XYZ file of C-alpha atoms in Angstrom:
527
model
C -150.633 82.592 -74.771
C -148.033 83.632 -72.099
C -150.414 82.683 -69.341
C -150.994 79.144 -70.910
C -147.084 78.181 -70.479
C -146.754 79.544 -67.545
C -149.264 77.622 -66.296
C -148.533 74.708 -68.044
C -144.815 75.143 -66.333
C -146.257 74.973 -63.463
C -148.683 72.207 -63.875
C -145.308 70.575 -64.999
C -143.315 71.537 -62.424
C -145.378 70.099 -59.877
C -146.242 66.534 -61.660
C -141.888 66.555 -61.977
C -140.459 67.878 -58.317
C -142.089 64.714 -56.412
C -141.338 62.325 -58.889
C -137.540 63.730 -58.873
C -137.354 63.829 -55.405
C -138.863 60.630 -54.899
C -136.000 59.331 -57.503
C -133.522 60.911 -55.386
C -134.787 59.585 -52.448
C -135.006 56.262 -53.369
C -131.039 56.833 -54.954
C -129.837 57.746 -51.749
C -131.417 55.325 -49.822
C -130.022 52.656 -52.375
C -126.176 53.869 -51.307
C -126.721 53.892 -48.047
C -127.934 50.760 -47.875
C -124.922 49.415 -50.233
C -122.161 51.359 -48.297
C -123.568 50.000 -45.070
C -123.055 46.656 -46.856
C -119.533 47.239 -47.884
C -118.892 48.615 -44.366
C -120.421 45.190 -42.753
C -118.522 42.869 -44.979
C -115.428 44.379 -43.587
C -114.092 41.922 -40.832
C -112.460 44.599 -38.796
C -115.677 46.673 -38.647
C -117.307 43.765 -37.171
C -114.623 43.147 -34.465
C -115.128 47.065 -33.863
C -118.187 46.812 -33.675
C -118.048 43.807 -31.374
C -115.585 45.593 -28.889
C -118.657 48.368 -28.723
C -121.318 45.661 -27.970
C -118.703 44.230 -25.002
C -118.341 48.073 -23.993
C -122.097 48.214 -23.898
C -122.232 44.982 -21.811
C -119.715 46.473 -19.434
C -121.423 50.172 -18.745
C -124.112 48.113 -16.978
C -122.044 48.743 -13.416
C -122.045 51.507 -11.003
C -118.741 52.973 -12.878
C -121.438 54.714 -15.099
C -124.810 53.907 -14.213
C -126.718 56.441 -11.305
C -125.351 55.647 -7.979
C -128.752 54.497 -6.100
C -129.627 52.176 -9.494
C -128.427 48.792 -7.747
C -129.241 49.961 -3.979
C -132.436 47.827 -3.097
C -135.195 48.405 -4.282
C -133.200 48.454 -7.166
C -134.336 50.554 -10.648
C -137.305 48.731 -12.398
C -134.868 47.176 -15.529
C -132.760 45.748 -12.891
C -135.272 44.203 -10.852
C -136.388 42.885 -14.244
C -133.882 41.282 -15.093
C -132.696 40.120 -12.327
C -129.153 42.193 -12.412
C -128.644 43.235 -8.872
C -125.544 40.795 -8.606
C -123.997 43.350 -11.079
C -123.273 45.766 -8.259
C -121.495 43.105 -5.920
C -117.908 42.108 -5.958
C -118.447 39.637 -8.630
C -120.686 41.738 -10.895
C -118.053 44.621 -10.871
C -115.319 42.419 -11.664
C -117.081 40.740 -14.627
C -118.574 44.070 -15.960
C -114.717 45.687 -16.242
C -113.793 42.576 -17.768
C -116.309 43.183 -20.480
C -115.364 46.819 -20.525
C -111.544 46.144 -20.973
C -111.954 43.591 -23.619
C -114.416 45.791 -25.435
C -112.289 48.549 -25.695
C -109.093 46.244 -26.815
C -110.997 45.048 -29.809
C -111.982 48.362 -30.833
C -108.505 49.553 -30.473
C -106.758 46.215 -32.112
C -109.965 46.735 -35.599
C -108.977 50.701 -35.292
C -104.939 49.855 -35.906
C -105.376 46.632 -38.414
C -108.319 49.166 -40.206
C -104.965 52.194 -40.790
C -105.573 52.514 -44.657
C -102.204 51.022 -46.371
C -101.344 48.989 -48.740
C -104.372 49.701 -51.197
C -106.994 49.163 -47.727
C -109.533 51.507 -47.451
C -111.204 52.302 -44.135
C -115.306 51.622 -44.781
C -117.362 55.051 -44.928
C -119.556 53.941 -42.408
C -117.664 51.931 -39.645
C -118.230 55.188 -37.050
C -122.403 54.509 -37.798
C -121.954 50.479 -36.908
C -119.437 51.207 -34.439
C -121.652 53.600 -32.333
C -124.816 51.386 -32.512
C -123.946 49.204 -29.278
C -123.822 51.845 -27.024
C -126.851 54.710 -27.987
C -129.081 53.305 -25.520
C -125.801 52.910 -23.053
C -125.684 55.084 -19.580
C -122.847 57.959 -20.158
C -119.419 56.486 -20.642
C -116.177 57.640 -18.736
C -117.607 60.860 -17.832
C -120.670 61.885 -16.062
C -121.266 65.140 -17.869
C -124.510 64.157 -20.046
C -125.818 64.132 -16.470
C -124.703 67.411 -15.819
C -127.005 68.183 -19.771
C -129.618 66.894 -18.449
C -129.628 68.770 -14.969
C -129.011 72.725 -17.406
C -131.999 71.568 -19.901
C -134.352 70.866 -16.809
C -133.024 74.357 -15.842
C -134.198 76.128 -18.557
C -137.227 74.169 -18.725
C -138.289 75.423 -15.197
C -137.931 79.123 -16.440
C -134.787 79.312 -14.490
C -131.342 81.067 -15.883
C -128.600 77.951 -15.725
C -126.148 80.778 -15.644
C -127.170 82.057 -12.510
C -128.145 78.665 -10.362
C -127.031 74.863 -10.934
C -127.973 71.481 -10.922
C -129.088 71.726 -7.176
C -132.042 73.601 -7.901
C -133.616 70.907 -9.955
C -133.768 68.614 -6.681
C -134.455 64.997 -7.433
C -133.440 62.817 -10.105
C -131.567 65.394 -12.360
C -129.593 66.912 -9.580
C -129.075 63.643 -7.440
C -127.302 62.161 -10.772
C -124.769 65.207 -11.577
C -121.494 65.065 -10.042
C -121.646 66.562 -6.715
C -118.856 68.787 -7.773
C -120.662 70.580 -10.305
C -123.928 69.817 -8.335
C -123.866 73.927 -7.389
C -121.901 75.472 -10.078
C -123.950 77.120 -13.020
C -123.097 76.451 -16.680
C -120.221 77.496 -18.536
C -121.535 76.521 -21.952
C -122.492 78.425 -24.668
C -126.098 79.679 -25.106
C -126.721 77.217 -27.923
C -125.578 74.027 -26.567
C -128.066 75.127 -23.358
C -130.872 75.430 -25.434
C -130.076 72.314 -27.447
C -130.028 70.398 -24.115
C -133.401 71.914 -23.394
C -134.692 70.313 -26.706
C -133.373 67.309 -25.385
C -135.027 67.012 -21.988
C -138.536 68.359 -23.093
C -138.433 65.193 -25.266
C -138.225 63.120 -21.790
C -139.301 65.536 -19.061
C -139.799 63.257 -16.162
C -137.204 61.278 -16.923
C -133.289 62.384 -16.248
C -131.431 58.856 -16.721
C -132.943 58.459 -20.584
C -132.551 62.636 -20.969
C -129.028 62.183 -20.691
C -128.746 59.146 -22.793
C -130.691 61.056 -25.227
C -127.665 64.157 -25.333
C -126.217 61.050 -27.820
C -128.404 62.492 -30.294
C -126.627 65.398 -31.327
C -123.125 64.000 -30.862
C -124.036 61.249 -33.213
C -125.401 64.158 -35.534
C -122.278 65.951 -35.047
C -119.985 62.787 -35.641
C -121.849 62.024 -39.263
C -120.957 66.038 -40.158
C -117.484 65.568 -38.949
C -117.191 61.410 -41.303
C -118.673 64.195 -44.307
C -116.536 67.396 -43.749
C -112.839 66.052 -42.697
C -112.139 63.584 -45.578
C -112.935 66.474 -48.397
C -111.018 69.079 -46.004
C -108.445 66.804 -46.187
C -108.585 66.131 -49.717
C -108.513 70.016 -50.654
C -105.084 69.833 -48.616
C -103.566 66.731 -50.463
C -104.439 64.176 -48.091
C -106.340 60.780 -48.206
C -109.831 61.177 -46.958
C -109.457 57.700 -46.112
C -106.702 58.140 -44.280
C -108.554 61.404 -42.576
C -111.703 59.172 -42.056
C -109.348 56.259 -40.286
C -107.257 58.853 -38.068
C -109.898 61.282 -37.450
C -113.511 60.023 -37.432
C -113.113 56.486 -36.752
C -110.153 57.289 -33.351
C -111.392 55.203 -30.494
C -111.201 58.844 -28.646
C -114.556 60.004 -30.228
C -116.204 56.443 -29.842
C -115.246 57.059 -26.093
C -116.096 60.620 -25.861
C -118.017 61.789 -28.540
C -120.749 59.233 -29.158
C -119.974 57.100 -25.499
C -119.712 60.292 -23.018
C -122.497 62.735 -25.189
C -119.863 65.469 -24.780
C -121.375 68.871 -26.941
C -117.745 69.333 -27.994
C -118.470 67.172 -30.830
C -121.100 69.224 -31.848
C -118.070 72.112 -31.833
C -115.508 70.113 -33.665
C -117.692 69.180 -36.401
C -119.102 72.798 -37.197
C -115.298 74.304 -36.688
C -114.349 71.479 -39.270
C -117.237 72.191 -41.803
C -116.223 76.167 -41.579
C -112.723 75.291 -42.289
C -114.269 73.322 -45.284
C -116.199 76.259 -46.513
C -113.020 78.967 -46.249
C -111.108 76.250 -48.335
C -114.011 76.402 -51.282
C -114.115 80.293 -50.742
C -117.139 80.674 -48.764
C -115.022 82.860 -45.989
C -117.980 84.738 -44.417
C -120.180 81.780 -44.381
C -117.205 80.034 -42.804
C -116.690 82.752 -40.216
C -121.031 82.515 -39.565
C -120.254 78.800 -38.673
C -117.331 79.544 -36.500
C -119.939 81.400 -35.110
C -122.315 78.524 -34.483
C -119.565 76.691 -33.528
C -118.833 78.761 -30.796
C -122.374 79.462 -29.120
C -122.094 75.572 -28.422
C -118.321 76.049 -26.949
C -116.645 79.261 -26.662
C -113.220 77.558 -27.420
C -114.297 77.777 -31.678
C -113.373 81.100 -31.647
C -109.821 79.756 -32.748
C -110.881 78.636 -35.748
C -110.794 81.678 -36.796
C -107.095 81.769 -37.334
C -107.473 79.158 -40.013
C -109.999 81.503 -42.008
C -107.838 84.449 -41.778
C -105.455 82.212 -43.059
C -107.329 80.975 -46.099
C -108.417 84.426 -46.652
C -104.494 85.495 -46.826
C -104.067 82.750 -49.953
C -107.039 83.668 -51.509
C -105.653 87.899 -52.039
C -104.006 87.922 -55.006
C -102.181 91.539 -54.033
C -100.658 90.452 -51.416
C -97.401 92.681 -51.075
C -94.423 90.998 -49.968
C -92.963 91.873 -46.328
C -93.899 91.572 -42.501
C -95.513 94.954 -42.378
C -98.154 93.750 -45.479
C -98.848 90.909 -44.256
C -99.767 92.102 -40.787
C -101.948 94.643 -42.300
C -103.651 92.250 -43.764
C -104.029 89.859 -41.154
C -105.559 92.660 -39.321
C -107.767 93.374 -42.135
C -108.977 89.963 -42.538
C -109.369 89.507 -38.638
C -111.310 92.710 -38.135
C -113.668 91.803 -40.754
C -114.102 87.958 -40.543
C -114.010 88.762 -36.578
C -116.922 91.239 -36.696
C -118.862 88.454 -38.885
C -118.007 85.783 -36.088
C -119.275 88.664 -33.367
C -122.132 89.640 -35.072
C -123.393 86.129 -35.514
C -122.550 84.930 -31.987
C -124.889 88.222 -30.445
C -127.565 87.162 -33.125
C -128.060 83.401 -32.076
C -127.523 84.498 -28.485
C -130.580 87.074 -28.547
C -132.317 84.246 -30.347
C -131.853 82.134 -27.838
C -132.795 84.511 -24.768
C -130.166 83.022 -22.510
C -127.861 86.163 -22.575
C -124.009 86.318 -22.203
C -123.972 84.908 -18.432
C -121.029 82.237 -19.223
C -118.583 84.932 -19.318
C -118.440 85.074 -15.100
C -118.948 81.125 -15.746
C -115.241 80.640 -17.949
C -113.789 80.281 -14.242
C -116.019 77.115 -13.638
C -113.541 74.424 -14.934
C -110.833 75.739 -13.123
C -112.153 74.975 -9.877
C -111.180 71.388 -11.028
C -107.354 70.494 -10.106
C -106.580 68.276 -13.108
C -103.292 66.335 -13.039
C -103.409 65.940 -16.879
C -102.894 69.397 -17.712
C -99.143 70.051 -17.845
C -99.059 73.595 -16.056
C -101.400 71.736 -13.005
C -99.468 68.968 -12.936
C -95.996 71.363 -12.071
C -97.616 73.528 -9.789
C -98.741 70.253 -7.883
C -95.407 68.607 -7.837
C -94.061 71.826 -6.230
C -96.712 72.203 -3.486
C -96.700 68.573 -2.483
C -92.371 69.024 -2.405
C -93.237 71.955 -0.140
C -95.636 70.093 1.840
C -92.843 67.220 2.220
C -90.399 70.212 3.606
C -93.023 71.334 6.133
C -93.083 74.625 4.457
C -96.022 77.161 5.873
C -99.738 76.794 3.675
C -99.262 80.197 3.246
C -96.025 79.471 0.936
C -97.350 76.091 -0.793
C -100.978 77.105 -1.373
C -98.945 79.420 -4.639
C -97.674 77.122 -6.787
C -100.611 75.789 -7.943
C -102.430 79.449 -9.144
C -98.613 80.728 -10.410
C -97.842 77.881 -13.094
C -101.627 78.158 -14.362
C -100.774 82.095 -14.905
C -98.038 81.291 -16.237
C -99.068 78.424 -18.502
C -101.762 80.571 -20.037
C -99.398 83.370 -20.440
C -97.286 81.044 -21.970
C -100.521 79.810 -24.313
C -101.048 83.209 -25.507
C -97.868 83.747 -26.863
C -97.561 80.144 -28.379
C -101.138 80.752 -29.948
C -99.792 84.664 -31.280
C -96.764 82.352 -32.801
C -99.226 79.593 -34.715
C -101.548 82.793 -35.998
C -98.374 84.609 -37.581
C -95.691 81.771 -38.603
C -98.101 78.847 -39.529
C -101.517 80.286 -40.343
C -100.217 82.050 -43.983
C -98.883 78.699 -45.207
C -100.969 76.045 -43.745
C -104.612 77.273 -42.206
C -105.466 74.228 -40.686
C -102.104 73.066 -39.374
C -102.545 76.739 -37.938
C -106.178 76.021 -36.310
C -105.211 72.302 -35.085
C -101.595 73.942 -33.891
C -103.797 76.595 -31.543
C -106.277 74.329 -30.074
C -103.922 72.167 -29.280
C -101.491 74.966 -27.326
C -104.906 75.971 -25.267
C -105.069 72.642 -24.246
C -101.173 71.948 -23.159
C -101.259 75.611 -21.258
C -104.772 75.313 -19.658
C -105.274 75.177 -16.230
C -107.971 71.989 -17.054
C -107.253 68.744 -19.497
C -109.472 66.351 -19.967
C -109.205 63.335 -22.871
C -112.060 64.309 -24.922
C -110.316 68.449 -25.327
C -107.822 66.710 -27.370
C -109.987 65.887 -30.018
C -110.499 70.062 -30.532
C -107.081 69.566 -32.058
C -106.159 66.599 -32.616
C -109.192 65.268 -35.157
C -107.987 68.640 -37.783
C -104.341 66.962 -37.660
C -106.020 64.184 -39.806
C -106.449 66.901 -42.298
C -103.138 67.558 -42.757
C -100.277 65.973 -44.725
C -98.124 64.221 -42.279
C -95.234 61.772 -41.829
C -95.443 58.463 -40.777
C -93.679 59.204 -37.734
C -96.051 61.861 -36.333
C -98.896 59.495 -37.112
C -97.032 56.974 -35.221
C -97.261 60.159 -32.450
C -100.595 60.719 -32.721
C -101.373 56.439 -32.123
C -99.196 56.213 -29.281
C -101.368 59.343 -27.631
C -104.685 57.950 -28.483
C -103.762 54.529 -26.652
C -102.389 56.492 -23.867
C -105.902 58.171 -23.222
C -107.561 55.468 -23.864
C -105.927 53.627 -21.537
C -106.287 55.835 -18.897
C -109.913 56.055 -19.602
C -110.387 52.379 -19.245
C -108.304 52.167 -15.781
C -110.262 54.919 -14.528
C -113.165 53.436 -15.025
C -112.025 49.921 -13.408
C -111.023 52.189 -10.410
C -114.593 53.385 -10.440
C -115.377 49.849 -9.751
C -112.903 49.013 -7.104
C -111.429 46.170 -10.272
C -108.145 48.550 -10.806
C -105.881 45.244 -11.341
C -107.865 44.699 -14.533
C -107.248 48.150 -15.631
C -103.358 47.760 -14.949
C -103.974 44.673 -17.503
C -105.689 46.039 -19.756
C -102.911 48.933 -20.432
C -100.580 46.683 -20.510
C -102.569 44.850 -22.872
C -102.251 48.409 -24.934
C -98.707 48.959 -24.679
C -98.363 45.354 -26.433
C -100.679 46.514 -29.224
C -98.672 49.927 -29.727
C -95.165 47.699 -29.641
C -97.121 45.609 -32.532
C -98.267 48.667 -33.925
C -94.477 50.617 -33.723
C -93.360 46.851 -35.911
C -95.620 46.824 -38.603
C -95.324 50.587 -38.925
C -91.398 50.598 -39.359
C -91.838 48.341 -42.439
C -93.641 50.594 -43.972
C -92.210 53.627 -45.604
C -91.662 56.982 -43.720
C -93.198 58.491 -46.503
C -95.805 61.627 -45.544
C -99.619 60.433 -46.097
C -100.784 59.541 -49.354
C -102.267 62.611 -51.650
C -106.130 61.359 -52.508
C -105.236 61.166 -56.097
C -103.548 58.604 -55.151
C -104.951 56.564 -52.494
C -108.343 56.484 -54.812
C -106.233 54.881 -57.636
């Protein structure tokens, strides 16, 4: 008799699971297919999504496209289509128009999209938004070339921490910058092997392998639209107003999904652990910190946000400074070995080994203006160089404010873990990032985001949201004339921020009418 039900539970079982999951499947694909309805009727999505198409338009030029594609005999798709004119004078100036007006309708849908007043920004807007530009050569940075150069790497049974791009002579090498053309990887194990999943899908060819890297930073982007609203959510916030300020910045439609960058990939998995210490899941959160981390080493300061959330969840906490370092340390020695343990598990899965440790040095070989501590140290050495002072004398600056801005990191970073990390984790996790970037010896636009996108997670005032505008047009200004100085059009760059400053004035007016009131709790904005 026993036997008979069981079986009978099984014969059950199996006529039900299909049929459910067919039900489910046909459920899901039912709201999808009505929130990317909802998202299209919205007219500012369209614009957006518009701007991306002109953006797409305007990447055909040799700002982003291989250097030899319009040198004759031009690549086979040019030929084709008869687009060698794009690389003259005339084609340059008409591609940076495109690009310039592109990215000023994104930016002018992004600000009228800001979710007041009752508006909600559409779910899906990041999905239509990135569409134009997946098949796209890399935008505004050339690293997707430098992907495609480690996977081929790794897919000759070489070690891309031990030898570079040069070694894979040909197309993958001949399209990576030729300052990292030599240099071996500095990326995690797991963002390596990733790229060599990438490449063996399109092994003889390098321009569509590094198109492809798109993949998992649109992957990573969808994660990041499902973790940050509830994150922000658990924190009081509008996950509308985290989806608008966060997900849908024109930074990651730049950087994220138009320049392939694997920190994406970082950001979202940091953002989903921070999700999972908020619900209680602390050493599945610290495992995914973890993750996070074998794609880009700079995850580790996530951590600070679990120890954090791990402070608020013990109940017997003892009042005082001595307690509560005790248990900080407790909480970082355990959630810390979970991280390390982890990290040396993937990594032996992954047989690449710890080689990027030498490699951390790699950046810094690159003098970048944008980073605070750089930019001093320059200043000084070109005064010195102005007062005929010996190179022996004004070849220092330079290495003595990096010292001293990462000396002055660690101690800001120390600060965030003890002051802000108790009360508010991710305040505490944004707050760190955010110091390694202003002390670093290297900025560039897209290591923002490591901060910047967790901000939208946290209750703010209008005024630092105003902040946090005015910096996203700033970069993405700068993006835009660096491109059109790419293509020799810099005038039309010059335009095209001032064309931005006039959308941030416009934006600074209809702000100030508003009320400097923080950011709407969810309860609230769902009302």
């Amino acid at each position: 008799m026993l036997e008979q039900r069981v079986a009978a539970a099984t014969t059950t079982a199996r006529l039900l699971v299909p049929g459910a999951l067919d039900s489910r499947a046909v459920d899901l694909r039912d709201r999808l297919v009505a929130s990317l309805a909802r998202t299209w009727s919205d007219r500012m999505v369209r614009r957006g999504m518009l701007g991306m198409s002109l953006v797409a338009a305007g990447s055909i030029s040799p700002a982003f496209l291989p250097a030899d594609t319009f040198d004759l005999p031009a690549s086979p798709l040019i030929e084709r289509f008869h687009l060698e004119w794009l690389g003259s004078g005339l084609g340059r100036v008409l591609t940076t128009v495109l690009l310039a007006v592109g990215m000023a309708l994104l930016v002018d849908a992004w600000l009228r999209m800001r979710p007041v007043h009752g508006r909600k920004a559409p779910s899906l807007a990041w999905l239509l938004w990135s569409l134009p530009v997946m098949l796209a050569p890399p935008l505004f940075s050339r690293d997707a070339y430098s992907y495609a150069a480690q996977g081929k790497i790794i897919s000759r049974g070489m070690d891309p921490y031990a030898v570079g791009p040069f070694w894979v002579p040909g197309p993958f090498a001949d399209q990576v910058d030729p300052m990292w053309r030599d240099t071996p990887a500095p990326y995690g194990p797991l963002a390596l092997q990733v790229q060599h999943v990438v490449v063996s899908l399109f092994p003889d060819n390098a321009y569509v392998s590094a198109v492809a890297m798109r993949l998992p930073a649109l992957l990573a982007v969808g994660l990041l639209a499902y973790a940050l609203p509830r994150l922000a959510e658990r924190y009081g916030v509008s996950g509308r107003h985290a989806l608008w300020l966060g997900v849908l910045n024109p930074l990651v439609m730049m950087h994220f999904i138009g320049g392939a960058h694997g920190d994406a990939v970082m950001v979202a998995l940091v953002t989903l652990a921070l999700l999972l210490a908020s619900r209680g899941q602390l050493v599945v959160a610290s495992m995914t910190i973890a993750v996070a981390a074998t794609y880009k080493q700079t995850a580790v300061l996530a951590l600070i946000g679990v120890v954090g959330m791990a402070l608020q969840a013990q109940s017997d906490l003892a009042p005082g400074a001595a307690s509560r370092l005790r248990a900080m340390l407790r909480h970082g020695v355990l959630h810390g070995a979970v991280v390390l343990g982890t990290f040396t598990a993937v990594t032996e899965v992954t047989g690449l080994g710890w080689g990027w440790i030498p490699n951390l040095s790699v950046p810094v070989t690159l003098r970048s203006l944008l980073s605070p501590p750089t930019f001093v140290g320059s200043a000084v050495e070109w005064l010195m160089r102005v007062g005929g002072m010996p190179e022996s004398l004004y070849s220092a600056p330079v290495p003595i404010a990096q010292t001293i801005g990462l000396l002055a990191g660690v101690a800001g970073i120390v600060w965030v873990a003890w002051r802000v990390a108790p009360r508010n984790p991710v305040l505490a996790t944004a707050g760190a990032m955010l110091v390694l970037c202003a002390s670093g010896p290297v900025l560039h636009p897209w290591y923002l985001l490591w901060g910047a996108l967790l901000l939208a997670a946290v209750r703010l005032s209008a005024r630092h949201v105003r902040a946090i505008v005015f910096v996203t047009l700033f970069f993405v200004t700068y993006g835009v004339v660096d491109a059109t100085v790419v293509n020799g059009t810099w005038a039309l760059g010059v335009s095209a921020a001032l064309w931005m400053a006039a959308r941030l004035r416009a934006n600074r007016r209809r702000a100030q009418e508003q009320a400097d009131e923080p950011v709407l709790a969810a309860a609230t904005s769902s009302a």
